[in-house]
Amino acid sequence: MNKSSIIPAPWSLIVCAATLLLIACGNEPPPPAPVPAPVLPALPPTPEFDADSAYAWVAAQVAFGPRVPATAAHTACGDALVARFKALGAEVVEQTGSVTVYSGQKVPLRNIIARFKPEVKERVLLFAHWDTRPFADKDDERKNEPIDGANDGASGVGVLMEVARSIAKKDHGPGVDILLTDVEDYGQPSGAMVGDERSMETWALGAQYFAKNPHVSGYTARFGILLDMVGAKDAKFYREALSMQFAPAVVNKVWRTAAAIGHGDRFIQETKYFVGIDDHVPVNKVLRIPSIDIIQYDPSTQAFGPYWHTHDDNLSVIDRETLRAVGRTVLEVVWQER
Ligand code: AHN
Ligand code: ZN
């Protein structure tokens, strides 16, 4: 008999025991000791958003008269916005220049940028246009007269002026830039050239200027949020399709936050609209800052509400609850950034 073919009894016992042990242990490495979740320091609580203050800022802008570029009302309103930002301690940069509108007319441009904690490298960009449309091309009457632009213009700025009050006191997280764009609403009245690429370029001239000549060379930000028409009674905000293309994570963050703080009835989880002409377009395309547009969508008119670009866009359409829903959401999103 071949001696090596028989495992001596003691060895076979050891092999059996070792095999049993391996089976018992599942032949897997022991589970790693649980890694404790990093303990992030608690953030200071998000400040209250004062909707009365936002409303007062909307009313104050309207009271200057239509903020049409190259008018005294426009200059006076711009001065008041700059003064407020300075009083809050922001570093204010004004971009002035001249742009040519669709008619060939040259108009002066004044973008207003309030920089909070300008020394901090990480930034968040909040923006809205502060000019108003020089005519009421969607109205049946007084088509050639400028509109109040309570919703289209003043509402976004009103929300941001109140957000600025809290941002000025924020020590943690990224610095915030509030950009008030000029000459957004001097675009070609709809007609023969609707959808025409050249006609699209006649809108958002201030944002186009900013994107090509940012106030800081190489300017970037984690993300951008544009507010446009955020004050009308019962306004709803759907996920905007171009924002979903360029910045889906930002849309998700904002809509999730809105739902979490009780504004899911305003911020609808449905993509409904494609706004290919607005200030977020050049910021996405030229500066490559992932930026979204919070913009009212009115399913009944499939547009921005029946008052859009008419004389009905006055203070009577503005509702504090809409300003509050948008303002609380934007402030919460910015406050949660570390
Ligand atoms: C158009 O759809 C033509 N413009 C969208 C941007 C806009 C105009 N926002 C305010 N007025
Ligand atoms: Zn407009």
mmCIF file of C-alpha atoms and ligand atoms in Angstrom:
data_model
loop_
_atom_site.group_PDB
_atom_site.id
_atom_site.type_symbol
_atom_site.label_atom_id
_atom_site.label_comp_id
_atom_site.label_asym_id
_atom_site.label_seq_id
_atom_site.Cartn_x
_atom_site.Cartn_y
_atom_site.Cartn_z
ATOM 1 C CA MET A 1 0.000 0.000 0.000
ATOM 2 C CA ASN A 2 1.199 3.510 -0.828
ATOM 3 C CA LYS A 3 1.833 5.170 2.488
ATOM 4 C CA SER A 4 1.061 8.676 1.261
ATOM 5 C CA SER A 5 -2.439 7.772 0.046
ATOM 6 C CA ILE A 6 -3.704 7.439 3.588
ATOM 7 C CA ILE A 7 -3.976 10.508 5.712
ATOM 8 C CA PRO A 8 -3.183 9.575 9.256
ATOM 9 C CA ALA A 9 -6.119 9.924 11.580
ATOM 10 C CA PRO A 10 -4.837 13.020 13.532
ATOM 11 C CA TRP A 11 -4.282 14.974 10.304
ATOM 12 C CA SER A 12 -7.711 14.133 8.949
ATOM 13 C CA LEU A 13 -9.283 15.477 12.144
ATOM 14 C CA ILE A 14 -7.414 18.759 11.807
ATOM 15 C CA VAL A 15 -8.451 19.110 8.147
ATOM 16 C CA CYS A 16 -12.080 18.418 9.100
ATOM 17 C CA ALA A 17 -11.994 20.931 11.921
ATOM 18 C CA ALA A 18 -10.408 23.581 9.700
ATOM 19 C CA THR A 19 -12.989 22.902 6.959
ATOM 20 C CA LEU A 20 -15.846 23.206 9.466
ATOM 21 C CA LEU A 21 -14.401 26.451 10.764
ATOM 22 C CA LEU A 22 -14.189 27.880 7.247
ATOM 23 C CA ILE A 23 -17.796 26.875 6.532
ATOM 24 C CA ALA A 24 -18.944 28.286 9.846
ATOM 25 C CA CYS A 25 -17.299 31.597 9.078
ATOM 26 C CA GLY A 26 -18.781 31.677 5.597
ATOM 27 C CA ASN A 27 -15.247 31.976 4.264
ATOM 28 C CA GLU A 28 -15.638 35.779 4.341
ATOM 29 C CA PRO A 29 -13.464 38.389 5.937
ATOM 30 C CA PRO A 30 -14.881 39.720 9.167
ATOM 31 C CA PRO A 31 -17.156 42.756 8.658
ATOM 32 C CA PRO A 32 -15.278 46.027 8.941
ATOM 33 C CA ALA A 33 -15.793 47.973 12.093
ATOM 34 C CA PRO A 34 -18.608 50.476 11.406
ATOM 35 C CA VAL A 35 -17.220 53.827 10.280
ATOM 36 C CA PRO A 36 -18.991 56.545 12.208
ATOM 37 C CA ALA A 37 -20.745 59.088 9.955
ATOM 38 C CA PRO A 38 -18.713 62.282 9.852
ATOM 39 C CA VAL A 39 -20.094 64.650 12.416
ATOM 40 C CA LEU A 40 -20.724 67.889 10.555
ATOM 41 C CA PRO A 41 -21.073 70.898 12.769
ATOM 42 C CA ALA A 42 -24.706 71.967 12.973
ATOM 43 C CA LEU A 43 -25.550 74.896 10.776
ATOM 44 C CA PRO A 44 -27.142 77.929 12.340
ATOM 45 C CA PRO A 45 -30.887 77.747 11.739
ATOM 46 C CA THR A 46 -32.121 79.177 8.446
ATOM 47 C CA PRO A 47 -33.354 82.719 9.066
ATOM 48 C CA GLU A 48 -36.974 83.659 8.505
ATOM 49 C CA PHE A 49 -37.854 84.913 5.065
ATOM 50 C CA ASP A 50 -39.888 88.075 5.578
ATOM 51 C CA ALA A 51 -42.445 88.121 2.755
ATOM 52 C CA ASP A 52 -43.623 91.607 3.767
ATOM 53 C CA SER A 53 -40.121 92.901 3.148
ATOM 54 C CA ALA A 54 -39.964 91.184 -0.244
ATOM 55 C CA TYR A 55 -43.355 92.659 -1.135
ATOM 56 C CA ALA A 56 -42.210 96.116 -0.020
ATOM 57 C CA TRP A 57 -39.215 95.808 -2.350
ATOM 58 C CA VAL A 58 -41.505 94.870 -5.235
ATOM 59 C CA ALA A 59 -43.758 97.843 -4.462
ATOM 60 C CA ALA A 60 -40.766 100.180 -4.136
ATOM 61 C CA GLN A 61 -39.479 99.251 -7.593
ATOM 62 C CA VAL A 62 -42.921 99.701 -9.160
ATOM 63 C CA ALA A 63 -43.235 103.089 -7.449
ATOM 64 C CA PHE A 64 -40.199 104.376 -9.365
ATOM 65 C CA GLY A 65 -42.162 103.821 -12.567
ATOM 66 C CA PRO A 66 -41.284 101.419 -15.383
ATOM 67 C CA ARG A 67 -37.551 100.596 -15.180
ATOM 68 C CA VAL A 68 -36.901 101.017 -18.865
ATOM 69 C CA PRO A 69 -33.224 101.481 -19.745
ATOM 70 C CA ALA A 70 -32.231 105.080 -20.442
ATOM 71 C CA THR A 71 -35.012 106.547 -18.274
ATOM 72 C CA ALA A 72 -34.823 108.499 -15.007
ATOM 73 C CA ALA A 73 -36.950 105.872 -13.219
ATOM 74 C CA HIS A 74 -34.469 103.160 -14.218
ATOM 75 C CA THR A 75 -31.524 105.188 -12.897
ATOM 76 C CA ALA A 76 -33.264 106.061 -9.624
ATOM 77 C CA CYS A 77 -34.329 102.466 -8.988
ATOM 78 C CA GLY A 78 -30.826 101.170 -9.769
ATOM 79 C CA ASP A 79 -29.367 103.681 -7.320
ATOM 80 C CA ALA A 80 -31.740 102.472 -4.584
ATOM 81 C CA LEU A 81 -30.821 98.814 -5.162
ATOM 82 C CA VAL A 82 -27.098 99.596 -5.084
ATOM 83 C CA ALA A 83 -27.506 101.666 -1.908
ATOM 84 C CA ARG A 84 -29.343 98.807 -0.199
ATOM 85 C CA PHE A 85 -26.676 96.246 -1.099
ATOM 86 C CA LYS A 86 -23.976 98.587 0.207
ATOM 87 C CA ALA A 87 -25.919 99.157 3.423
ATOM 88 C CA LEU A 88 -25.984 95.369 3.883
ATOM 89 C CA GLY A 89 -22.193 95.306 3.601
ATOM 90 C CA ALA A 90 -21.877 93.800 0.134
ATOM 91 C CA GLU A 91 -19.144 94.776 -2.261
ATOM 92 C CA VAL A 92 -21.025 96.158 -5.255
ATOM 93 C CA VAL A 93 -19.752 96.001 -8.814
ATOM 94 C CA GLU A 94 -21.667 97.824 -11.523
ATOM 95 C CA GLN A 95 -21.120 96.800 -15.106
ATOM 96 C CA THR A 96 -21.925 99.631 -17.431
ATOM 97 C CA GLY A 97 -21.818 99.573 -21.161
ATOM 98 C CA SER A 98 -23.923 99.978 -24.217
ATOM 99 C CA VAL A 99 -25.893 97.313 -26.049
ATOM 100 C CA THR A 100 -27.773 97.357 -29.318
ATOM 101 C CA VAL A 101 -31.382 96.220 -29.104
ATOM 102 C CA TYR A 102 -33.368 94.497 -31.882
ATOM 103 C CA SER A 103 -34.388 97.824 -33.477
ATOM 104 C CA GLY A 104 -30.764 98.863 -33.904
ATOM 105 C CA GLN A 105 -31.081 101.429 -31.130
ATOM 106 C CA LYS A 106 -28.229 101.569 -28.635
ATOM 107 C CA VAL A 107 -29.210 101.592 -24.974
ATOM 108 C CA PRO A 108 -27.076 101.923 -21.853
ATOM 109 C CA LEU A 109 -26.603 98.804 -19.726
ATOM 110 C CA ARG A 110 -26.194 98.587 -15.957
ATOM 111 C CA ASN A 111 -25.735 95.140 -14.411
ATOM 112 C CA ILE A 112 -25.569 95.277 -10.623
ATOM 113 C CA ILE A 113 -23.534 92.633 -8.783
ATOM 114 C CA ALA A 114 -23.547 92.396 -4.984
ATOM 115 C CA ARG A 115 -20.699 90.227 -3.703
ATOM 116 C CA PHE A 116 -21.083 88.783 -0.221
ATOM 117 C CA LYS A 117 -17.858 87.452 1.325
ATOM 118 C CA PRO A 118 -15.922 88.275 -1.860
ATOM 119 C CA GLU A 119 -12.742 86.724 -0.400
ATOM 120 C CA VAL A 120 -14.263 83.228 -0.369
ATOM 121 C CA LYS A 121 -13.427 81.191 -3.472
ATOM 122 C CA GLU A 122 -16.509 78.945 -3.539
ATOM 123 C CA ARG A 123 -19.505 80.917 -4.856
ATOM 124 C CA VAL A 124 -23.223 80.599 -5.414
ATOM 125 C CA LEU A 125 -24.935 82.846 -7.961
ATOM 126 C CA LEU A 126 -28.475 84.185 -7.560
ATOM 127 C CA PHE A 127 -29.895 86.348 -10.331
ATOM 128 C CA ALA A 128 -32.933 88.181 -11.644
ATOM 129 C CA HIS A 129 -33.506 90.946 -14.185
ATOM 130 C CA TRP A 130 -34.313 94.406 -12.880
ATOM 131 C CA ASP A 131 -35.262 96.166 -16.118
ATOM 132 C CA THR A 132 -38.833 96.158 -17.396
ATOM 133 C CA ARG A 133 -40.302 95.810 -20.864
ATOM 134 C CA PRO A 134 -40.514 99.153 -22.717
ATOM 135 C CA PHE A 135 -43.833 98.244 -24.353
ATOM 136 C CA ALA A 136 -46.949 96.145 -23.788
ATOM 137 C CA ASP A 137 -46.863 94.109 -26.970
ATOM 138 C CA LYS A 138 -49.203 91.420 -25.598
ATOM 139 C CA ASP A 139 -51.846 93.961 -24.601
ATOM 140 C CA ASP A 140 -54.751 95.145 -26.756
ATOM 141 C CA GLU A 141 -54.405 98.710 -25.552
ATOM 142 C CA ARG A 142 -51.575 101.182 -25.099
ATOM 143 C CA LYS A 143 -49.226 98.690 -26.729
ATOM 144 C CA ASN A 144 -46.467 101.259 -27.049
ATOM 145 C CA GLU A 145 -46.424 102.259 -23.398
ATOM 146 C CA PRO A 146 -44.075 100.625 -20.877
ATOM 147 C CA ILE A 147 -45.449 98.206 -18.290
ATOM 148 C CA ASP A 148 -45.101 98.260 -14.503
ATOM 149 C CA GLY A 149 -43.403 94.877 -14.549
ATOM 150 C CA ALA A 150 -44.436 94.038 -10.995
ATOM 151 C CA ASN A 151 -44.158 90.339 -11.743
ATOM 152 C CA ASP A 152 -41.875 90.488 -14.795
ATOM 153 C CA GLY A 153 -38.879 92.170 -13.248
ATOM 154 C CA ALA A 154 -39.706 93.452 -9.772
ATOM 155 C CA SER A 155 -40.759 90.114 -8.220
ATOM 156 C CA GLY A 156 -37.440 88.307 -8.674
ATOM 157 C CA VAL A 157 -35.487 91.337 -7.485
ATOM 158 C CA GLY A 158 -37.859 91.798 -4.517
ATOM 159 C CA VAL A 159 -37.242 88.217 -3.374
ATOM 160 C CA LEU A 160 -33.476 88.601 -3.788
ATOM 161 C CA MET A 161 -33.390 91.892 -1.834
ATOM 162 C CA GLU A 162 -34.983 90.085 1.117
ATOM 163 C CA VAL A 163 -32.744 87.022 0.680
ATOM 164 C CA ALA A 164 -29.769 89.424 0.712
ATOM 165 C CA ARG A 165 -30.715 90.619 4.211
ATOM 166 C CA SER A 166 -30.037 87.098 5.551
ATOM 167 C CA ILE A 167 -27.126 86.282 3.255
ATOM 168 C CA ALA A 168 -25.349 89.343 4.640
ATOM 169 C CA LYS A 169 -25.340 87.604 8.056
ATOM 170 C CA LYS A 170 -24.215 84.198 6.793
ATOM 171 C CA ASP A 171 -20.742 83.155 7.989
ATOM 172 C CA HIS A 172 -20.653 79.531 6.838
ATOM 173 C CA GLY A 173 -20.321 78.059 3.381
ATOM 174 C CA PRO A 174 -19.730 79.663 0.023
ATOM 175 C CA GLY A 175 -19.860 83.356 -0.739
ATOM 176 C CA VAL A 176 -22.939 84.542 -2.585
ATOM 177 C CA ASP A 177 -23.164 86.792 -5.607
ATOM 178 C CA ILE A 178 -26.461 88.469 -6.354
ATOM 179 C CA LEU A 179 -26.584 89.589 -9.961
ATOM 180 C CA LEU A 180 -29.317 91.954 -11.091
ATOM 181 C CA THR A 181 -29.249 91.866 -14.864
ATOM 182 C CA ASP A 182 -30.262 94.748 -17.072
ATOM 183 C CA VAL A 183 -31.819 94.797 -20.561
ATOM 184 C CA GLU A 184 -33.336 91.346 -20.299
ATOM 185 C CA ASP A 185 -36.733 92.387 -21.565
ATOM 186 C CA TYR A 186 -35.995 94.525 -24.633
ATOM 187 C CA GLY A 187 -36.374 91.544 -26.956
ATOM 188 C CA GLN A 188 -37.930 91.548 -30.371
ATOM 189 C CA PRO A 189 -41.741 91.560 -30.127
ATOM 190 C CA SER A 190 -43.152 88.271 -31.321
ATOM 191 C CA GLY A 191 -44.053 88.204 -34.972
ATOM 192 C CA ALA A 192 -42.361 86.990 -38.087
ATOM 193 C CA MET A 193 -39.118 86.053 -36.349
ATOM 194 C CA VAL A 194 -40.440 83.899 -33.506
ATOM 195 C CA GLY A 195 -38.061 81.008 -32.912
ATOM 196 C CA ASP A 196 -35.508 82.630 -35.163
ATOM 197 C CA GLU A 197 -32.036 82.319 -33.698
ATOM 198 C CA ARG A 198 -31.340 86.038 -34.232
ATOM 199 C CA SER A 199 -34.599 86.992 -32.541
ATOM 200 C CA MET A 200 -33.670 84.796 -29.525
ATOM 201 C CA GLU A 201 -30.433 86.722 -29.179
ATOM 202 C CA THR A 202 -32.293 90.016 -28.737
ATOM 203 C CA TRP A 203 -33.303 88.936 -25.197
ATOM 204 C CA ALA A 204 -31.200 88.771 -22.043
ATOM 205 C CA LEU A 205 -28.653 91.296 -23.298
ATOM 206 C CA GLY A 206 -27.379 92.085 -19.791
ATOM 207 C CA ALA A 207 -26.826 88.409 -18.992
ATOM 208 C CA GLN A 208 -25.105 87.903 -22.337
ATOM 209 C CA TYR A 209 -22.816 90.815 -21.478
ATOM 210 C CA PHE A 210 -22.119 89.386 -18.007
ATOM 211 C CA ALA A 211 -21.336 85.936 -19.418
ATOM 212 C CA LYS A 212 -18.783 87.398 -21.845
ATOM 213 C CA ASN A 213 -17.350 89.934 -19.369
ATOM 214 C CA PRO A 214 -17.744 88.523 -15.857
ATOM 215 C CA HIS A 215 -16.864 90.904 -13.017
ATOM 216 C CA VAL A 216 -14.039 88.539 -11.975
ATOM 217 C CA SER A 217 -11.925 86.958 -14.700
ATOM 218 C CA GLY A 218 -12.508 83.209 -14.822
ATOM 219 C CA TYR A 219 -15.613 83.647 -12.702
ATOM 220 C CA THR A 220 -17.399 80.462 -11.734
ATOM 221 C CA ALA A 221 -19.868 79.281 -9.117
ATOM 222 C CA ARG A 222 -21.133 75.946 -7.802
ATOM 223 C CA PHE A 223 -24.508 76.709 -9.327
ATOM 224 C CA GLY A 224 -26.822 79.531 -10.318
ATOM 225 C CA ILE A 225 -30.489 80.159 -9.614
ATOM 226 C CA LEU A 226 -32.437 82.610 -11.752
ATOM 227 C CA LEU A 227 -35.745 83.998 -10.504
ATOM 228 C CA ASP A 228 -38.129 85.231 -13.175
ATOM 229 C CA MET A 229 -41.785 86.018 -12.563
ATOM 230 C CA VAL A 230 -41.986 84.651 -9.047
ATOM 231 C CA GLY A 231 -44.646 86.848 -7.470
ATOM 232 C CA ALA A 232 -48.056 86.273 -9.033
ATOM 233 C CA LYS A 233 -50.956 84.971 -6.979
ATOM 234 C CA ASP A 234 -51.230 81.156 -7.126
ATOM 235 C CA ALA A 235 -48.189 80.887 -9.415
ATOM 236 C CA LYS A 236 -46.830 77.388 -9.963
ATOM 237 C CA PHE A 237 -43.274 76.497 -10.838
ATOM 238 C CA TYR A 238 -42.609 73.484 -12.998
ATOM 239 C CA ARG A 239 -39.201 72.040 -13.759
ATOM 240 C CA GLU A 240 -38.026 73.992 -16.759
ATOM 241 C CA ALA A 241 -36.686 71.819 -19.585
ATOM 242 C CA LEU A 242 -33.555 73.781 -20.426
ATOM 243 C CA SER A 243 -32.603 73.841 -16.727
ATOM 244 C CA MET A 244 -33.137 70.071 -16.698
ATOM 245 C CA GLN A 245 -30.707 69.713 -19.609
ATOM 246 C CA PHE A 246 -27.969 71.902 -18.166
ATOM 247 C CA ALA A 247 -28.389 71.497 -14.417
ATOM 248 C CA PRO A 248 -30.635 68.579 -13.431
ATOM 249 C CA ALA A 249 -28.935 68.194 -10.044
ATOM 250 C CA VAL A 250 -29.670 71.827 -9.206
ATOM 251 C CA VAL A 251 -33.313 71.452 -10.240
ATOM 252 C CA ASN A 252 -33.540 68.339 -8.071
ATOM 253 C CA LYS A 253 -31.980 70.089 -5.114
ATOM 254 C CA VAL A 254 -34.320 73.077 -5.349
ATOM 255 C CA TRP A 255 -37.529 71.130 -5.979
ATOM 256 C CA ARG A 256 -36.661 68.614 -3.222
ATOM 257 C CA THR A 257 -35.963 71.438 -0.795
ATOM 258 C CA ALA A 258 -39.232 73.166 -1.671
ATOM 259 C CA ALA A 259 -41.151 69.955 -0.967
ATOM 260 C CA ALA A 260 -39.262 69.380 2.288
ATOM 261 C CA ILE A 261 -40.232 72.780 3.678
ATOM 262 C CA GLY A 262 -43.859 72.560 2.638
ATOM 263 C CA HIS A 263 -43.964 74.210 -0.804
ATOM 264 C CA GLY A 264 -44.538 71.109 -2.897
ATOM 265 C CA ASP A 265 -47.852 72.607 -3.997
ATOM 266 C CA ARG A 266 -45.943 75.397 -5.776
ATOM 267 C CA PHE A 267 -42.896 73.529 -7.040
ATOM 268 C CA ILE A 268 -44.423 70.824 -9.197
ATOM 269 C CA GLN A 269 -42.285 67.762 -9.963
ATOM 270 C CA GLU A 270 -43.076 67.836 -13.658
ATOM 271 C CA THR A 271 -41.064 69.202 -16.553
ATOM 272 C CA LYS A 272 -43.441 71.402 -18.486
ATOM 273 C CA TYR A 273 -41.743 74.195 -20.234
ATOM 274 C CA PHE A 274 -38.704 75.060 -22.294
ATOM 275 C CA VAL A 275 -37.456 78.605 -21.771
ATOM 276 C CA GLY A 276 -34.691 78.882 -24.328
ATOM 277 C CA ILE A 277 -34.575 82.650 -23.950
ATOM 278 C CA ASP A 278 -33.708 83.846 -20.489
ATOM 279 C CA ASP A 279 -30.779 84.955 -18.391
ATOM 280 C CA HIS A 280 -29.814 81.391 -17.417
ATOM 281 C CA VAL A 281 -29.008 80.505 -21.051
ATOM 282 C CA PRO A 282 -25.737 82.474 -21.462
ATOM 283 C CA VAL A 283 -24.697 81.653 -17.884
ATOM 284 C CA ASN A 284 -25.000 77.945 -18.730
ATOM 285 C CA LYS A 285 -23.656 78.095 -22.259
ATOM 286 C CA VAL A 286 -20.827 80.613 -21.925
ATOM 287 C CA LEU A 287 -19.775 80.502 -18.268
ATOM 288 C CA ARG A 288 -20.762 76.822 -17.853
ATOM 289 C CA ILE A 289 -22.193 77.480 -14.414
ATOM 290 C CA PRO A 290 -25.018 74.943 -13.958
ATOM 291 C CA SER A 291 -27.947 77.288 -13.646
ATOM 292 C CA ILE A 292 -31.697 76.922 -13.420
ATOM 293 C CA ASP A 293 -34.679 79.157 -14.044
ATOM 294 C CA ILE A 294 -37.434 79.318 -11.465
ATOM 295 C CA ILE A 295 -40.115 80.753 -13.709
ATOM 296 C CA GLN A 296 -43.879 80.689 -13.488
ATOM 297 C CA TYR A 297 -45.683 78.393 -15.874
ATOM 298 C CA ASP A 298 -49.392 78.841 -16.294
ATOM 299 C CA PRO A 299 -50.927 75.690 -17.829
ATOM 300 C CA SER A 300 -54.154 77.515 -18.756
ATOM 301 C CA THR A 301 -52.387 79.969 -21.079
ATOM 302 C CA GLN A 302 -49.347 77.728 -21.648
ATOM 303 C CA ALA A 303 -47.273 80.797 -20.923
ATOM 304 C CA PHE A 304 -46.303 83.098 -18.079
ATOM 305 C CA GLY A 305 -49.831 84.104 -17.083
ATOM 306 C CA PRO A 306 -52.428 86.273 -18.847
ATOM 307 C CA TYR A 307 -50.828 89.505 -17.557
ATOM 308 C CA TRP A 308 -47.461 88.783 -19.188
ATOM 309 C CA HIS A 309 -46.197 91.763 -21.242
ATOM 310 C CA THR A 310 -49.471 93.604 -20.674
ATOM 311 C CA HIS A 311 -50.477 96.504 -18.437
ATOM 312 C CA ASP A 312 -52.102 93.990 -16.117
ATOM 313 C CA ASP A 313 -48.624 93.096 -14.874
ATOM 314 C CA ASN A 314 -48.958 95.534 -11.994
ATOM 315 C CA LEU A 315 -48.831 95.333 -8.193
ATOM 316 C CA SER A 316 -52.352 93.864 -8.024
ATOM 317 C CA VAL A 317 -51.127 90.480 -9.362
ATOM 318 C CA ILE A 318 -48.457 90.156 -6.663
ATOM 319 C CA ASP A 319 -49.127 87.872 -3.716
ATOM 320 C CA ARG A 320 -46.964 87.585 -0.623
ATOM 321 C CA GLU A 321 -47.520 83.806 -0.397
ATOM 322 C CA THR A 322 -45.857 83.269 -3.769
ATOM 323 C CA LEU A 323 -42.925 85.489 -2.807
ATOM 324 C CA ARG A 324 -42.686 83.560 0.459
ATOM 325 C CA ALA A 325 -42.670 80.105 -1.184
ATOM 326 C CA VAL A 326 -39.889 81.085 -3.580
ATOM 327 C CA GLY A 327 -37.906 83.128 -1.071
ATOM 328 C CA ARG A 328 -37.978 80.463 1.651
ATOM 329 C CA THR A 329 -36.905 77.802 -0.836
ATOM 330 C CA VAL A 330 -34.005 79.779 -2.291
ATOM 331 C CA LEU A 331 -32.802 80.873 1.142
ATOM 332 C CA GLU A 332 -32.978 77.287 2.451
ATOM 333 C CA VAL A 333 -31.007 75.944 -0.535
ATOM 334 C CA VAL A 334 -28.266 78.546 -0.121
ATOM 335 C CA TRP A 335 -28.182 78.191 3.657
ATOM 336 C CA GLN A 336 -27.635 74.423 3.439
ATOM 337 C CA GLU A 337 -24.509 74.839 1.306
ATOM 338 C CA ARG A 338 -21.357 74.128 3.303
HETATM 339 C C1 AHN B 1 -39.643 84.740 -23.945
HETATM 340 O O1 AHN B 1 -40.172 83.668 -23.838
HETATM 341 C C2 AHN B 1 -39.809 85.577 -25.165
HETATM 342 N N1 AHN B 1 -38.924 85.274 -22.969
HETATM 343 C C3 AHN B 1 -38.728 84.564 -21.737
HETATM 344 C C4 AHN B 1 -37.897 85.372 -20.869
HETATM 345 C C5 AHN B 1 -38.591 86.520 -20.268
HETATM 346 C C6 AHN B 1 -39.249 87.526 -20.876
HETATM 347 N N2 AHN B 1 -38.626 86.739 -18.995
HETATM 348 C C7 AHN B 1 -39.266 87.831 -18.790
HETATM 349 N N3 AHN B 1 -39.674 88.352 -19.898
HETATM 350 ZN ZN ZN B 2 -40.687 90.008 -19.987
#
